[in-house]
mmCIF file of C-alpha atoms in Angstrom:
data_model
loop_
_atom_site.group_PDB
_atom_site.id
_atom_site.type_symbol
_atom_site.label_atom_id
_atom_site.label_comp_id
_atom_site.label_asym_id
_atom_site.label_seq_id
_atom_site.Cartn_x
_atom_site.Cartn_y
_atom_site.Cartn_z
ATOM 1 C CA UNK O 16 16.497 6.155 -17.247
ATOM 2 C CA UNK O 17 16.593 2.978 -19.362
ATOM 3 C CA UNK O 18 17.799 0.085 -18.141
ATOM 4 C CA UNK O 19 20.527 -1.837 -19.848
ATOM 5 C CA UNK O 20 21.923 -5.510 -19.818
ATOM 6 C CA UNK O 21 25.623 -5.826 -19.892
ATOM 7 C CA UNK O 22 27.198 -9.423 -21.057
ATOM 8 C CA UNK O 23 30.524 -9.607 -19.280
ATOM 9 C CA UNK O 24 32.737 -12.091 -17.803
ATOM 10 C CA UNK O 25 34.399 -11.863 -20.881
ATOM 11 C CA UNK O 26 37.197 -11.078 -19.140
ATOM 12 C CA UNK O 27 35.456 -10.058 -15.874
ATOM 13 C CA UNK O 28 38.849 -7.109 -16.131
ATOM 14 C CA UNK O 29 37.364 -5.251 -18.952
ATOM 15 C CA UNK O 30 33.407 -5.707 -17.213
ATOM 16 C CA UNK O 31 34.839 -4.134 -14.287
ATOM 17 C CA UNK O 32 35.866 -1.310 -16.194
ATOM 18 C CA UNK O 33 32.272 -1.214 -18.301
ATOM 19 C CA UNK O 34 30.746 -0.953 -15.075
ATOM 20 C CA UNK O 35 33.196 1.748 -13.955
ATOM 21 C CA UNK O 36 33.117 3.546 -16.744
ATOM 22 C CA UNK O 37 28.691 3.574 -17.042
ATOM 23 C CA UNK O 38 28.158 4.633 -13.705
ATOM 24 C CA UNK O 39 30.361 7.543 -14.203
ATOM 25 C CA UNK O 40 29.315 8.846 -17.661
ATOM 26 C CA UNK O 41 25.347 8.635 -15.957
ATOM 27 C CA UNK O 42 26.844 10.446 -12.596
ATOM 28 C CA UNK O 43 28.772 13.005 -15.086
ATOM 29 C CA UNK O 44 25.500 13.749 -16.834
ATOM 30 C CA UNK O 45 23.011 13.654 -14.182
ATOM 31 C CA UNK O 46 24.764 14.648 -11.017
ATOM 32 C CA UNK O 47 23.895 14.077 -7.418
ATOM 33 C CA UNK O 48 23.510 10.173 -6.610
ATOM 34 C CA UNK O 49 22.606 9.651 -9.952
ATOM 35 C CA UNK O 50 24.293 6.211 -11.462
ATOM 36 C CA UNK O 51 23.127 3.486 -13.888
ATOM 37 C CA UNK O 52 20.271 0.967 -13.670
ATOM 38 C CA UNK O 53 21.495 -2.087 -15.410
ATOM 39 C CA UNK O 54 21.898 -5.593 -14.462
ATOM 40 C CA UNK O 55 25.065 -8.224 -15.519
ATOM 41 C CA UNK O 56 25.127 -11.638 -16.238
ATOM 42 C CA UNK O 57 28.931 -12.304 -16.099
ATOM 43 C CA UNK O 58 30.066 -15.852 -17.473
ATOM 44 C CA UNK O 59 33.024 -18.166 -16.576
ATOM 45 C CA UNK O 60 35.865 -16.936 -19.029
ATOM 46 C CA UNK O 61 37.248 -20.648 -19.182
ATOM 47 C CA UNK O 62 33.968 -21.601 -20.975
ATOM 48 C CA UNK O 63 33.890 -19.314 -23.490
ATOM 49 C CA UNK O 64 37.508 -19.648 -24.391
ATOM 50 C CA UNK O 65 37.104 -23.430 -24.695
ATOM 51 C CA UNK O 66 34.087 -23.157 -27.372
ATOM 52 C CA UNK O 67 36.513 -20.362 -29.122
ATOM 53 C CA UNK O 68 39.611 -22.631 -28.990
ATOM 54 C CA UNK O 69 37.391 -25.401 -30.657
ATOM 55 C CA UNK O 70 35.789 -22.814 -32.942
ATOM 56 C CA UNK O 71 32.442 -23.730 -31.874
ATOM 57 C CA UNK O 72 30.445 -20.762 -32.251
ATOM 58 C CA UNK O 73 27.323 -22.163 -31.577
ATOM 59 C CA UNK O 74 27.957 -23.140 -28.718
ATOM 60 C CA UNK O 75 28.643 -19.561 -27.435
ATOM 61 C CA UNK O 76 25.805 -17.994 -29.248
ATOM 62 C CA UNK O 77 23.333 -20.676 -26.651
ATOM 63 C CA UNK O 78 25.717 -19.417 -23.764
ATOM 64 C CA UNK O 79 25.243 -15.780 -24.529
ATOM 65 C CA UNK O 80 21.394 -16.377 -25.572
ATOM 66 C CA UNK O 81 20.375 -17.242 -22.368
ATOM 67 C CA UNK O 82 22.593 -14.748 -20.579
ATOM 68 C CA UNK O 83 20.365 -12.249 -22.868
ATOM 69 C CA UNK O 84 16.947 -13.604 -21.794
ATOM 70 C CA UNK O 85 18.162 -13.475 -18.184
ATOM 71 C CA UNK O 86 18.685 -9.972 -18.815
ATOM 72 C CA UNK O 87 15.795 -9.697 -20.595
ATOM 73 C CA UNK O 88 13.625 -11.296 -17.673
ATOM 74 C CA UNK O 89 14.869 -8.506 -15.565
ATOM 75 C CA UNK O 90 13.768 -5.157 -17.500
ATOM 76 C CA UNK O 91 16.902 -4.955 -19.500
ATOM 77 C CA UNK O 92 15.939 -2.176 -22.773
ATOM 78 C CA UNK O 93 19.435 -3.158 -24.530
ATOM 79 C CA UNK O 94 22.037 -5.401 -24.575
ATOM 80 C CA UNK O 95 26.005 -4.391 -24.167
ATOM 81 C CA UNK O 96 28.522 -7.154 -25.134
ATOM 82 C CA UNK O 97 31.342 -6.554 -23.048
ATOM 83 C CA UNK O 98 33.606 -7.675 -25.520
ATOM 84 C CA UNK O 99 34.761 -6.970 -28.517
ATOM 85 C CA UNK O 100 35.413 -10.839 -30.387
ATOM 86 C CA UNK O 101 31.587 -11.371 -29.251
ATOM 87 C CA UNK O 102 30.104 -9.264 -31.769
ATOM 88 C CA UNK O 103 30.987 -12.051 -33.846
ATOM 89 C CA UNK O 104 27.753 -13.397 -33.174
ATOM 90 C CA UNK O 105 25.988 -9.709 -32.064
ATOM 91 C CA UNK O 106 23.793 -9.598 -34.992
ATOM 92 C CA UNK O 107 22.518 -12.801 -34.720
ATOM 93 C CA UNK O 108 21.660 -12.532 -31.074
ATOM 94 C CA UNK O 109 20.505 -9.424 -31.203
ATOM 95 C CA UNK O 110 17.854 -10.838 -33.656
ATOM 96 C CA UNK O 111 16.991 -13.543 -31.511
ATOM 97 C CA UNK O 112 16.808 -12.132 -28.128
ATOM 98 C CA UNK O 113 14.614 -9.318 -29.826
ATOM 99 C CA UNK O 114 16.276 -6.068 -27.917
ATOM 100 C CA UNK O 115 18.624 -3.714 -29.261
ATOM 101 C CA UNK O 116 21.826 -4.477 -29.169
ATOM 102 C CA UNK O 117 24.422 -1.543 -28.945
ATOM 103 C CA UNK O 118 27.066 -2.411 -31.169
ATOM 104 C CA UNK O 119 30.783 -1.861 -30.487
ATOM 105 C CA UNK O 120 32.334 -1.646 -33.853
ATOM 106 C CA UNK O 121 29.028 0.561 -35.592
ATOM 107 C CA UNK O 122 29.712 2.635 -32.715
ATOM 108 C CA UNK O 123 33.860 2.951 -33.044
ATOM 109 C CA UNK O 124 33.267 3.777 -36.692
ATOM 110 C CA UNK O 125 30.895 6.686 -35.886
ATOM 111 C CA UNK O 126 33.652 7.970 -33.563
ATOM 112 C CA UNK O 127 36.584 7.466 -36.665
ATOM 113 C CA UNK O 128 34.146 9.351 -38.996
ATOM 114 C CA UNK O 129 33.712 12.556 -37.067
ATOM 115 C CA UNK O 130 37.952 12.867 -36.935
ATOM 116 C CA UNK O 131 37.600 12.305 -40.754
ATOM 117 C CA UNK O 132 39.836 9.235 -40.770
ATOM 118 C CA UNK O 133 39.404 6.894 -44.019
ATOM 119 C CA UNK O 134 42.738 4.454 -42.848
ATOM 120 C CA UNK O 135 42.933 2.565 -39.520
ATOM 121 C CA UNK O 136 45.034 -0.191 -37.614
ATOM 122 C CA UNK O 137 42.835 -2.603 -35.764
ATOM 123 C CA UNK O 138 44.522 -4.584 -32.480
ATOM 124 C CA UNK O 139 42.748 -7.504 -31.402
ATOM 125 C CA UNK O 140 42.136 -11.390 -30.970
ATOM 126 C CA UNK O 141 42.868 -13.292 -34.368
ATOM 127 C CA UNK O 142 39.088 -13.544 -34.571
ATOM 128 C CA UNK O 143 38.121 -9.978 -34.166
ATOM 129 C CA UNK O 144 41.190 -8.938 -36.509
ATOM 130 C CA UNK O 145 41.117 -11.888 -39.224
ATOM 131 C CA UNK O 146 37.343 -12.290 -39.796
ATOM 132 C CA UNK O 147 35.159 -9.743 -41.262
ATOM 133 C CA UNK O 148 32.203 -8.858 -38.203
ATOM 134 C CA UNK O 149 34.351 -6.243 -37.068
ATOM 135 C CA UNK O 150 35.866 -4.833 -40.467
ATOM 136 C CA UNK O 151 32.214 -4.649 -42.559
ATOM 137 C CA UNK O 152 30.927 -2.135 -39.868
ATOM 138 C CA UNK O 153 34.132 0.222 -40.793
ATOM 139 C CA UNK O 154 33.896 -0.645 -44.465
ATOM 140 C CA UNK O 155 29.493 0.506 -44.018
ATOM 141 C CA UNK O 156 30.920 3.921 -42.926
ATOM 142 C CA UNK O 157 33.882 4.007 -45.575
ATOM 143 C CA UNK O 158 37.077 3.150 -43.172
ATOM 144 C CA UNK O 159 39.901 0.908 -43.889
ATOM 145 C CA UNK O 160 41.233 -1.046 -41.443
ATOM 146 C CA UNK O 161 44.196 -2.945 -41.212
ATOM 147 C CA UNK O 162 46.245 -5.174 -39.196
ATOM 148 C CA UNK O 163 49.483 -6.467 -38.427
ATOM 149 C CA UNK O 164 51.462 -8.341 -41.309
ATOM 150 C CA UNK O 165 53.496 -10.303 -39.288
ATOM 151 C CA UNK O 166 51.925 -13.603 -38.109
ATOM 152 C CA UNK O 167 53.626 -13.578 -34.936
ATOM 153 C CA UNK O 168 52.494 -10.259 -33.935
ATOM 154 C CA UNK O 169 49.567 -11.428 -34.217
ATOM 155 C CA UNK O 170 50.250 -14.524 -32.381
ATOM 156 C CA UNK O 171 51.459 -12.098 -29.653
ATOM 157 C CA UNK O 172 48.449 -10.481 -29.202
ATOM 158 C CA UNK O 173 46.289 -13.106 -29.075
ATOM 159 C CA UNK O 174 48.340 -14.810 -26.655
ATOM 160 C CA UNK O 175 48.732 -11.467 -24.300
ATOM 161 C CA UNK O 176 45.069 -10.635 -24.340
ATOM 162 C CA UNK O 177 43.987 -14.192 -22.843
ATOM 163 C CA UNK O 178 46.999 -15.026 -20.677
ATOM 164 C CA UNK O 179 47.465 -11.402 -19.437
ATOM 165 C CA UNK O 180 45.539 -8.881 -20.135
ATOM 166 C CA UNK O 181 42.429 -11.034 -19.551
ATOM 167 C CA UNK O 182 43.894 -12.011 -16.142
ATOM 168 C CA UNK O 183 45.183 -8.259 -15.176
ATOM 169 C CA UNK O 184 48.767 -8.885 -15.700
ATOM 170 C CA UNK O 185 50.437 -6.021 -17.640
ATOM 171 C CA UNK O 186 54.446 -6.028 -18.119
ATOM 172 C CA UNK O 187 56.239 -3.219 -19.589
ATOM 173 C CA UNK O 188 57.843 -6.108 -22.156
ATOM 174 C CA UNK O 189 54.362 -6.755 -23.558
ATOM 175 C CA UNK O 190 53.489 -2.606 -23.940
ATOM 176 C CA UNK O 191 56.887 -1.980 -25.505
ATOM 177 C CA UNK O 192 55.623 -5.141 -28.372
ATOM 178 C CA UNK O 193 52.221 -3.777 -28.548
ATOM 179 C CA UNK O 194 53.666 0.001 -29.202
ATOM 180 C CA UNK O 195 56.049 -1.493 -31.770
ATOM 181 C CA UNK O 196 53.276 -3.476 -33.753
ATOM 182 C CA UNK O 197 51.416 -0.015 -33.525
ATOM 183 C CA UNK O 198 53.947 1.912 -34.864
ATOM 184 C CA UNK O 199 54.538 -0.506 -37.766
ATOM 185 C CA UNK O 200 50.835 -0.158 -38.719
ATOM 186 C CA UNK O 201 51.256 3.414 -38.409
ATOM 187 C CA UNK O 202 54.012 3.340 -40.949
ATOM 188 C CA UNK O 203 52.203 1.558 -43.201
ATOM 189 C CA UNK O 204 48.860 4.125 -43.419
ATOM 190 C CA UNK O 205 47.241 3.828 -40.530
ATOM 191 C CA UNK O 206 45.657 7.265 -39.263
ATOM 192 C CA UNK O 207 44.357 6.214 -35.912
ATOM 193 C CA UNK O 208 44.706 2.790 -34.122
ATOM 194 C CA UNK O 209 41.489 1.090 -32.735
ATOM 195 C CA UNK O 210 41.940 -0.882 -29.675
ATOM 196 C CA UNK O 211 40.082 -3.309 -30.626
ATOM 197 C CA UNK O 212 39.820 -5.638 -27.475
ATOM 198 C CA UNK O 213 38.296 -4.415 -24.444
ATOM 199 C CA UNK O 214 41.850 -5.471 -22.512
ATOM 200 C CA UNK O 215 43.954 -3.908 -24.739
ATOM 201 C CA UNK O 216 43.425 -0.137 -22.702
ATOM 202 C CA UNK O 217 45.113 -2.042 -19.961
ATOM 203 C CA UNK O 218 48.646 -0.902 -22.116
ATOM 204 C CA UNK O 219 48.082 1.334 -24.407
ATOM 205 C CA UNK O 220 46.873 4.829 -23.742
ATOM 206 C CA UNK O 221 46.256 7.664 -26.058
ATOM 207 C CA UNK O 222 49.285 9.615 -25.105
ATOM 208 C CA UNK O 223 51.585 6.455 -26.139
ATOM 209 C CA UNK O 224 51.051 6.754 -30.105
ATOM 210 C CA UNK O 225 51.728 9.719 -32.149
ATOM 211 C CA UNK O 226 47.824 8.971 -33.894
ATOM 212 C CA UNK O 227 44.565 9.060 -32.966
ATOM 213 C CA UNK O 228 43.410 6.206 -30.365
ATOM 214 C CA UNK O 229 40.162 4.538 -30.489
ATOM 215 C CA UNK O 230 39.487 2.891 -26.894
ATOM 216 C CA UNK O 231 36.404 0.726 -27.833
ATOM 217 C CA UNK O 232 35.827 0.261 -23.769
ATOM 218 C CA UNK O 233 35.204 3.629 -23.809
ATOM 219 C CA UNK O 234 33.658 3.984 -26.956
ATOM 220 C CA UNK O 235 31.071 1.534 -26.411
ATOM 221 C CA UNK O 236 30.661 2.563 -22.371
ATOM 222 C CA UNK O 237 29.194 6.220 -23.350
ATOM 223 C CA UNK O 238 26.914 4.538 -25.860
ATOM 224 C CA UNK O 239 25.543 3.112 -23.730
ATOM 225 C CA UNK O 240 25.078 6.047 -21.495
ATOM 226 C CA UNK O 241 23.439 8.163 -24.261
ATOM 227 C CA UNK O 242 20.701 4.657 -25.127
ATOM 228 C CA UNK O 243 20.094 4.962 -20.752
ATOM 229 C CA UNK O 244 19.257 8.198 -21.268
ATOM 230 C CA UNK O 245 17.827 8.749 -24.491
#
């Protein structure tokens, strides 16, 4: 078995679920006490949402840099960003730090292209839905994705994802907004919906939307399973 790195922290809710999630796909393909080597550097949230807030990416990539040569230090084969608004900077680390780096959004697009699907809605932090880091990786395997119109939806999920999902809190108020702004992209061409924040599983589930849905926690969990045991 390989061992893998996992950057988490970021919120420590979703790394839970990584973790979770790793140690059963291994267990599911290996039986018996089989489970996953890996090691996690897990960061103060508060940090990282600070350098965000101020836009000071830099900052971040030096946080997550040295996370990675911790990892690194301790046999890690591959590095897993536990969230989805940190691949904003994946390429660049993963050129730094000099490992493979097992990327969320190359991976969700893989998963899109064997259902066929040229047309998606993406749900996320402004970064991860405004900027491009996510969208090019889609675009490289011919998928359009779009988001919501509406500033203040998008205001809304910004907001929930770092004052409640990030914290564990989930309302039935704030799935009932999330299945509306879903539906809306639906109604405007979307074939599938990518949750595109590790949180966002928290309160939607693919039985909730009439499309397909695209948990990138999960996604990005059994990649990591198949590079452990490749």
């Amino acid at each position: 078995m390989r061992k893998i790195g996992l950057i988490g922290g970021i919120s420590w809710v979703s790394t839970a679920d990584y973790y979770k999630l790793i140690n059963e796909g291994i267990n599911e393909k290996m039986g018996g006490l089989n489970f996953s080597e890996c090691l996690v550097y897990s960061f103060n949230y508060s940090d990282i949402k600070k350098n965000n807030d101020n836009n000071d990416w830099d900052s971040t990539f030096k946080m997550l840099f040295k996370g990675c040569e911790f990892l690194k230090s301790g046999g890690a084969e591959a590095i897993v960003l536990c969230a989805n608004t940190m691949h904003l900077i994946a390429d660049k680390l993963q050129e730094a730090i000099d490992l493979p780096l097992i990327h969320i959004a190359t991976e969700t697009a893989i998963e899109i292209q064997k259902q066929e699907i040229k047309k998606v809605g993406l749900l996320g932090t402004k970064f991860t839905m405004e900027l491009d880091f996510f969208k090019d990786k889609l675009k490289a395997k011919g998928i359009e994705a779009i988001i919501p119109i509406d500033e203040s939806d998008k205001d809304f999920i910004h907001y929930t994802i770092f004052e409640e999902l990030g914290r564990g809190i989930v309302s039935d108020e704030t799935k009932k907004r999330y299945l509306e702004i879903s539906n809306e992209l639906i109604k405007n061409g979307a074939e599938g919906i990518i949750l595109g924040c590790t949180e966002i599983p928290l309160v939607i589930k693919p039985e909730d939307i009439s499309v397909p849905v695209f948990d990138t926690t999960l996604i990005h969990s059994k990649a990591a399973v198949n590079f452990q045991l490749s």
